[in-house]
mmCIF file with all atom_site columns, C-alpha atoms in Angstrom:
data_model
loop_
_atom_site.group_PDB
_atom_site.id
_atom_site.type_symbol
_atom_site.label_atom_id
_atom_site.label_alt_id
_atom_site.label_comp_id
_atom_site.label_asym_id
_atom_site.label_entity_id
_atom_site.label_seq_id
_atom_site.pdbx_PDB_ins_code
_atom_site.Cartn_x
_atom_site.Cartn_y
_atom_site.Cartn_z
_atom_site.occupancy
_atom_site.B_iso_or_equiv
_atom_site.pdbx_formal_charge
_atom_site.auth_seq_id
_atom_site.auth_comp_id
_atom_site.auth_asym_id
_atom_site.auth_atom_id
_atom_site.pdbx_PDB_model_num
ATOM 1   C CA . MET U 1 1   ? 27.934 -29.887 25.998 1.00 0.00 ? 1   MET U CA 1
ATOM 2   C CA . THR U 1 2   ? 30.616 -30.916 23.601 1.00 0.00 ? 2   THR U CA 1
ATOM 3   C CA . VAL U 1 3   ? 29.752 -34.040 21.531 1.00 0.00 ? 3   VAL U CA 1
ATOM 4   C CA . VAL U 1 4   ? 32.012 -35.530 18.969 1.00 0.00 ? 4   VAL U CA 1
ATOM 5   C CA . ALA U 1 5   ? 30.843 -38.525 16.846 1.00 0.00 ? 5   ALA U CA 1
ATOM 6   C CA . LEU U 1 6   ? 33.347 -41.287 16.449 1.00 0.00 ? 6   LEU U CA 1
ATOM 7   C CA . ARG U 1 7   ? 33.170 -44.559 14.457 1.00 0.00 ? 7   ARG U CA 1
ATOM 8   C CA . ASN U 1 8   ? 35.312 -47.638 14.026 1.00 0.00 ? 8   ASN U CA 1
ATOM 9   C CA . GLN U 1 9   ? 34.557 -51.254 13.503 1.00 0.00 ? 9   GLN U CA 1
ATOM 10  C CA . ASN U 1 10  ? 33.998 -52.018 17.029 1.00 0.00 ? 10  ASN U CA 1
ATOM 11  C CA . THR U 1 11  ? 31.671 -49.314 17.786 1.00 0.00 ? 11  THR U CA 1
ATOM 12  C CA . PRO U 1 12  ? 28.225 -48.156 16.521 1.00 0.00 ? 12  PRO U CA 1
ATOM 13  C CA . LEU U 1 13  ? 28.161 -45.224 13.939 1.00 0.00 ? 13  LEU U CA 1
ATOM 14  C CA . ASN U 1 14  ? 26.445 -42.992 16.390 1.00 0.00 ? 14  ASN U CA 1
ATOM 15  C CA . GLN U 1 15  ? 28.887 -43.198 19.285 1.00 0.00 ? 15  GLN U CA 1
ATOM 16  C CA . THR U 1 16  ? 29.804 -39.844 20.601 1.00 0.00 ? 16  THR U CA 1
ATOM 17  C CA . PHE U 1 17  ? 32.214 -38.440 23.184 1.00 0.00 ? 17  PHE U CA 1
ATOM 18  C CA . ASN U 1 18  ? 30.487 -36.548 26.084 1.00 0.00 ? 18  ASN U CA 1
ATOM 19  C CA . ASP U 1 19  ? 32.100 -33.866 27.966 1.00 0.00 ? 19  ASP U CA 1
ATOM 20  C CA . ASP U 1 20  ? 33.655 -36.114 30.438 1.00 0.00 ? 20  ASP U CA 1
ATOM 21  C CA . GLN U 1 21  ? 35.244 -38.183 27.795 1.00 0.00 ? 21  GLN U CA 1
ATOM 22  C CA . VAL U 1 22  ? 36.608 -35.127 26.107 1.00 0.00 ? 22  VAL U CA 1
ATOM 23  C CA . LYS U 1 23  ? 38.110 -33.872 29.325 1.00 0.00 ? 23  LYS U CA 1
ATOM 24  C CA . LEU U 1 24  ? 39.617 -37.455 29.800 1.00 0.00 ? 24  LEU U CA 1
ATOM 25  C CA . ILE U 1 25  ? 41.140 -37.508 26.325 1.00 0.00 ? 25  ILE U CA 1
ATOM 26  C CA . LYS U 1 26  ? 42.532 -33.804 26.892 1.00 0.00 ? 26  LYS U CA 1
ATOM 27  C CA . SER U 1 27  ? 44.144 -34.673 30.187 1.00 0.00 ? 27  SER U CA 1
ATOM 28  C CA . THR U 1 28  ? 45.461 -38.056 29.333 1.00 0.00 ? 28  THR U CA 1
ATOM 29  C CA . ILE U 1 29  ? 45.749 -38.781 25.582 1.00 0.00 ? 29  ILE U CA 1
ATOM 30  C CA . ALA U 1 30  ? 46.158 -35.163 24.284 1.00 0.00 ? 30  ALA U CA 1
ATOM 31  C CA . LYS U 1 31  ? 47.955 -33.828 27.241 1.00 0.00 ? 31  LYS U CA 1
ATOM 32  C CA . GLY U 1 32  ? 49.147 -30.257 26.635 1.00 0.00 ? 32  GLY U CA 1
ATOM 33  C CA . ALA U 1 33  ? 46.618 -29.814 23.660 1.00 0.00 ? 33  ALA U CA 1
ATOM 34  C CA . THR U 1 34  ? 45.229 -26.393 22.936 1.00 0.00 ? 34  THR U CA 1
ATOM 35  C CA . ASP U 1 35  ? 41.507 -26.312 22.349 1.00 0.00 ? 35  ASP U CA 1
ATOM 36  C CA . ASP U 1 36  ? 42.084 -25.964 18.598 1.00 0.00 ? 36  ASP U CA 1
ATOM 37  C CA . GLU U 1 37  ? 44.568 -28.932 18.646 1.00 0.00 ? 37  GLU U CA 1
ATOM 38  C CA . LEU U 1 38  ? 42.072 -31.000 20.580 1.00 0.00 ? 38  LEU U CA 1
ATOM 39  C CA . GLN U 1 39  ? 39.264 -30.247 18.186 1.00 0.00 ? 39  GLN U CA 1
ATOM 40  C CA . LEU U 1 40  ? 41.553 -31.037 15.160 1.00 0.00 ? 40  LEU U CA 1
ATOM 41  C CA . PHE U 1 41  ? 42.716 -34.326 16.834 1.00 0.00 ? 41  PHE U CA 1
ATOM 42  C CA . LEU U 1 42  ? 38.989 -35.390 17.610 1.00 0.00 ? 42  LEU U CA 1
ATOM 43  C CA . TYR U 1 43  ? 38.096 -34.495 13.937 1.00 0.00 ? 43  TYR U CA 1
ATOM 44  C CA . GLN U 1 44  ? 40.856 -36.687 12.588 1.00 0.00 ? 44  GLN U CA 1
ATOM 45  C CA . ALA U 1 45  ? 39.694 -39.385 14.890 1.00 0.00 ? 45  ALA U CA 1
ATOM 46  C CA . GLN U 1 46  ? 36.180 -39.108 13.611 1.00 0.00 ? 46  GLN U CA 1
ATOM 47  C CA . LYS U 1 47  ? 37.165 -38.781 9.999  1.00 0.00 ? 47  LYS U CA 1
ATOM 48  C CA . THR U 1 48  ? 39.415 -41.925 10.105 1.00 0.00 ? 48  THR U CA 1
ATOM 49  C CA . GLY U 1 49  ? 36.970 -43.832 12.439 1.00 0.00 ? 49  GLY U CA 1
ATOM 50  C CA . LEU U 1 50  ? 39.883 -44.419 14.996 1.00 0.00 ? 50  LEU U CA 1
ATOM 51  C CA . ASP U 1 51  ? 39.283 -44.490 18.695 1.00 0.00 ? 51  ASP U CA 1
ATOM 52  C CA . PRO U 1 52  ? 41.776 -42.555 20.864 1.00 0.00 ? 52  PRO U CA 1
ATOM 53  C CA . LEU U 1 53  ? 40.568 -44.227 23.986 1.00 0.00 ? 53  LEU U CA 1
ATOM 54  C CA . ALA U 1 54  ? 41.348 -47.570 22.428 1.00 0.00 ? 54  ALA U CA 1
ATOM 55  C CA . ARG U 1 55  ? 44.786 -46.172 21.611 1.00 0.00 ? 55  ARG U CA 1
ATOM 56  C CA . GLN U 1 56  ? 44.222 -46.508 17.789 1.00 0.00 ? 56  GLN U CA 1
ATOM 57  C CA . ILE U 1 57  ? 45.293 -42.913 17.237 1.00 0.00 ? 57  ILE U CA 1
ATOM 58  C CA . HIS U 1 58  ? 47.793 -40.690 19.142 1.00 0.00 ? 58  HIS U CA 1
ATOM 59  C CA . PHE U 1 59  ? 48.207 -37.081 19.805 1.00 0.00 ? 59  PHE U CA 1
ATOM 60  C CA . VAL U 1 60  ? 51.917 -36.136 19.868 1.00 0.00 ? 60  VAL U CA 1
ATOM 61  C CA . LYS U 1 61  ? 53.351 -32.754 20.805 1.00 0.00 ? 61  LYS U CA 1
ATOM 62  C CA . ARG U 1 62  ? 57.171 -32.208 20.386 1.00 0.00 ? 62  ARG U CA 1
ATOM 63  C CA . ALA U 1 63  ? 58.893 -28.814 20.746 1.00 0.00 ? 63  ALA U CA 1
ATOM 64  C CA . GLY U 1 64  ? 55.475 -27.117 20.597 1.00 0.00 ? 64  GLY U CA 1
ATOM 65  C CA . GLN U 1 65  ? 54.413 -28.750 17.363 1.00 0.00 ? 65  GLN U CA 1
ATOM 66  C CA . MET U 1 66  ? 51.461 -31.018 17.258 1.00 0.00 ? 66  MET U CA 1
ATOM 67  C CA . THR U 1 67  ? 51.049 -34.107 15.062 1.00 0.00 ? 67  THR U CA 1
ATOM 68  C CA . ILE U 1 68  ? 48.628 -36.971 14.883 1.00 0.00 ? 68  ILE U CA 1
ATOM 69  C CA . GLN U 1 69  ? 49.969 -40.531 14.540 1.00 0.00 ? 69  GLN U CA 1
ATOM 70  C CA . THR U 1 70  ? 48.173 -43.752 13.822 1.00 0.00 ? 70  THR U CA 1
ATOM 71  C CA . ALA U 1 71  ? 48.968 -46.557 16.165 1.00 0.00 ? 71  ALA U CA 1
ATOM 72  C CA . ILE U 1 72  ? 49.555 -50.160 15.015 1.00 0.00 ? 72  ILE U CA 1
ATOM 73  C CA . ASP U 1 73  ? 46.127 -51.000 16.323 1.00 0.00 ? 73  ASP U CA 1
ATOM 74  C CA . GLY U 1 74  ? 44.689 -48.257 14.193 1.00 0.00 ? 74  GLY U CA 1
ATOM 75  C CA . PHE U 1 75  ? 46.375 -49.635 11.222 1.00 0.00 ? 75  PHE U CA 1
ATOM 76  C CA . ARG U 1 76  ? 44.912 -53.021 11.992 1.00 0.00 ? 76  ARG U CA 1
ATOM 77  C CA . ALA U 1 77  ? 41.522 -51.546 12.410 1.00 0.00 ? 77  ALA U CA 1
ATOM 78  C CA . ILE U 1 78  ? 41.764 -49.780 9.044  1.00 0.00 ? 78  ILE U CA 1
ATOM 79  C CA . ALA U 1 79  ? 43.005 -53.083 7.417  1.00 0.00 ? 79  ALA U CA 1
ATOM 80  C CA . ALA U 1 80  ? 40.091 -55.055 8.947  1.00 0.00 ? 80  ALA U CA 1
ATOM 81  C CA . ARG U 1 81  ? 37.578 -52.565 7.423  1.00 0.00 ? 81  ARG U CA 1
ATOM 82  C CA . THR U 1 82  ? 38.806 -53.418 3.974  1.00 0.00 ? 82  THR U CA 1
ATOM 83  C CA . GLY U 1 83  ? 37.462 -56.985 4.190  1.00 0.00 ? 83  GLY U CA 1
ATOM 84  C CA . GLN U 1 84  ? 40.990 -58.088 2.667  1.00 0.00 ? 84  GLN U CA 1
ATOM 85  C CA . HIS U 1 85  ? 42.986 -58.434 5.768  1.00 0.00 ? 85  HIS U CA 1
ATOM 86  C CA . ALA U 1 86  ? 43.546 -62.104 6.414  1.00 0.00 ? 86  ALA U CA 1
ATOM 87  C CA . GLY U 1 87  ? 45.749 -61.704 9.464  1.00 0.00 ? 87  GLY U CA 1
ATOM 88  C CA . THR U 1 88  ? 49.205 -60.786 10.740 1.00 0.00 ? 88  THR U CA 1
ATOM 89  C CA . SER U 1 89  ? 51.860 -63.040 12.086 1.00 0.00 ? 89  SER U CA 1
ATOM 90  C CA . ASP U 1 90  ? 53.360 -62.613 15.464 1.00 0.00 ? 90  ASP U CA 1
ATOM 91  C CA . GLY U 1 91  ? 56.561 -60.522 15.287 1.00 0.00 ? 91  GLY U CA 1
ATOM 92  C CA . ILE U 1 92  ? 59.747 -62.348 14.795 1.00 0.00 ? 92  ILE U CA 1
ATOM 93  C CA . PHE U 1 93  ? 62.716 -60.530 16.688 1.00 0.00 ? 93  PHE U CA 1
ATOM 94  C CA . GLU U 1 94  ? 66.451 -61.077 15.976 1.00 0.00 ? 94  GLU U CA 1
ATOM 95  C CA . ARG U 1 95  ? 69.125 -59.914 18.498 1.00 0.00 ? 95  ARG U CA 1
ATOM 96  C CA . GLN U 1 96  ? 72.681 -59.446 17.891 1.00 0.00 ? 96  GLN U CA 1
ATOM 97  C CA . PRO U 1 97  ? 75.067 -61.133 20.436 1.00 0.00 ? 97  PRO U CA 1
ATOM 98  C CA . LYS U 1 98  ? 75.335 -59.076 23.508 1.00 0.00 ? 98  LYS U CA 1
ATOM 99  C CA . ALA U 1 99  ? 72.706 -56.630 22.332 1.00 0.00 ? 99  ALA U CA 1
ATOM 100 C CA . ASP U 1 100 ? 70.211 -54.918 24.803 1.00 0.00 ? 100 ASP U CA 1
ATOM 101 C CA . ARG U 1 101 ? 67.425 -54.794 22.247 1.00 0.00 ? 101 ARG U CA 1
ATOM 102 C CA . PRO U 1 102 ? 66.223 -56.473 19.085 1.00 0.00 ? 102 PRO U CA 1
ATOM 103 C CA . SER U 1 103 ? 68.117 -55.423 15.965 1.00 0.00 ? 103 SER U CA 1
ATOM 104 C CA . LYS U 1 104 ? 65.432 -56.486 13.494 1.00 0.00 ? 104 LYS U CA 1
ATOM 105 C CA . ALA U 1 105 ? 61.698 -57.307 13.758 1.00 0.00 ? 105 ALA U CA 1
ATOM 106 C CA . THR U 1 106 ? 59.761 -59.063 11.012 1.00 0.00 ? 106 THR U CA 1
ATOM 107 C CA . VAL U 1 107 ? 56.045 -59.500 10.535 1.00 0.00 ? 107 VAL U CA 1
ATOM 108 C CA . ILE U 1 108 ? 53.885 -61.217 7.693  1.00 0.00 ? 108 ILE U CA 1
ATOM 109 C CA . VAL U 1 109 ? 50.732 -59.366 6.786  1.00 0.00 ? 109 VAL U CA 1
ATOM 110 C CA . LYS U 1 110 ? 48.314 -61.606 4.974  1.00 0.00 ? 110 LYS U CA 1
ATOM 111 C CA . LYS U 1 111 ? 45.545 -60.432 2.653  1.00 0.00 ? 111 LYS U CA 1
ATOM 112 C CA . ILE U 1 112 ? 43.049 -61.834 0.207  1.00 0.00 ? 112 ILE U CA 1
ATOM 113 C CA . VAL U 1 113 ? 42.376 -59.692 -3.017 1.00 0.00 ? 113 VAL U CA 1
ATOM 114 C CA . GLN U 1 114 ? 39.974 -61.101 -5.578 1.00 0.00 ? 114 GLN U CA 1
ATOM 115 C CA . GLY U 1 115 ? 40.144 -64.425 -3.838 1.00 0.00 ? 115 GLY U CA 1
ATOM 116 C CA . ILE U 1 116 ? 43.971 -64.712 -4.204 1.00 0.00 ? 116 ILE U CA 1
ATOM 117 C CA . ARG U 1 117 ? 45.804 -64.870 -0.924 1.00 0.00 ? 117 ARG U CA 1
ATOM 118 C CA . SER U 1 118 ? 49.060 -63.027 -0.695 1.00 0.00 ? 118 SER U CA 1
ATOM 119 C CA . GLU U 1 119 ? 51.672 -62.157 2.063  1.00 0.00 ? 119 GLU U CA 1
ATOM 120 C CA . GLU U 1 120 ? 53.801 -59.141 2.591  1.00 0.00 ? 120 GLU U CA 1
ATOM 121 C CA . HIS U 1 121 ? 56.949 -59.662 4.648  1.00 0.00 ? 121 HIS U CA 1
ATOM 122 C CA . THR U 1 122 ? 57.971 -56.499 6.488  1.00 0.00 ? 122 THR U CA 1
ATOM 123 C CA . SER U 1 123 ? 61.034 -55.941 8.481  1.00 0.00 ? 123 SER U CA 1
ATOM 124 C CA . GLU U 1 124 ? 62.588 -52.986 10.539 1.00 0.00 ? 124 GLU U CA 1
ATOM 125 C CA . LEU U 1 125 ? 66.182 -52.958 11.204 1.00 0.00 ? 125 LEU U CA 1
ATOM 126 C CA . GLN U 1 126 ? 67.645 -50.871 14.147 1.00 0.00 ? 126 GLN U CA 1
ATOM 127 C CA . SER U 1 127 ? 71.268 -49.696 13.595 1.00 0.00 ? 127 SER U CA 1
ATOM 128 C CA . PRO U 1 128 ? 73.759 -49.090 16.374 1.00 0.00 ? 128 PRO U CA 1
ATOM 129 C CA . CYS U 1 129 ? 73.057 -45.460 16.077 1.00 0.00 ? 129 CYS U CA 1
ATOM 130 C CA . ASN U 1 130 ? 69.352 -45.795 16.592 1.00 0.00 ? 130 ASN U CA 1
ATOM 131 C CA . LEU U 1 131 ? 68.390 -45.260 12.897 1.00 0.00 ? 131 LEU U CA 1
ATOM 132 C CA . VAL U 1 132 ? 65.296 -47.315 11.681 1.00 0.00 ? 132 VAL U CA 1
ATOM 133 C CA . CYS U 1 133 ? 65.161 -48.742 8.210  1.00 0.00 ? 133 CYS U CA 1
ATOM 134 C CA . ARG U 1 134 ? 61.888 -50.355 7.055  1.00 0.00 ? 134 ARG U CA 1
ATOM 135 C CA . LEU U 1 135 ? 62.166 -53.023 4.479  1.00 0.00 ? 135 LEU U CA 1
ATOM 136 C CA . LEU U 1 136 ? 59.396 -54.725 2.407  1.00 0.00 ? 136 LEU U CA 1
ATOM 137 C CA . LEU U 1 137 ? 60.705 -58.071 1.431  1.00 0.00 ? 137 LEU U CA 1
#
C-alpha cells in the first residue's frame, strides 16, 4: 500500500493518500507522470502542505519535461498560514475596445504585519502578441 502524508490549513496533519487516491492523482492530476515524477510531485505537495486534489498544486509536463506549479489557491493557502493575510480583492479586468479578452487584470492583496495594515496592488498586462507583464504598483 502506498501512503503519502499531506497537510494544509484545511486538513488534519495526519491526512494520507491511500492507493486509490494516488491512482486518481496519477490518472487525472499528474497524467503522464512516471512513477518517479509522481513520487516527486507527491513529496512536493507534502513538503509545501498543498493539496493536489483541491487544485492547490499542479503537475505539468511539456515536451517530456515535468514541472510543478503552485496554483492561485495554493498561494492563498500559503498566505493564510502566515496569519498576516487580510484578504484579496476581486479581480478588476480592463478590456481594450473590440478585444476578445481582458488586456489587464488587477488585484489588491491586503496584509497585516506587526499590527499595521498594508495593501499590495498587482496587475498583469496582456500584450497583443500574448506576452504577459506583471506589475507591482
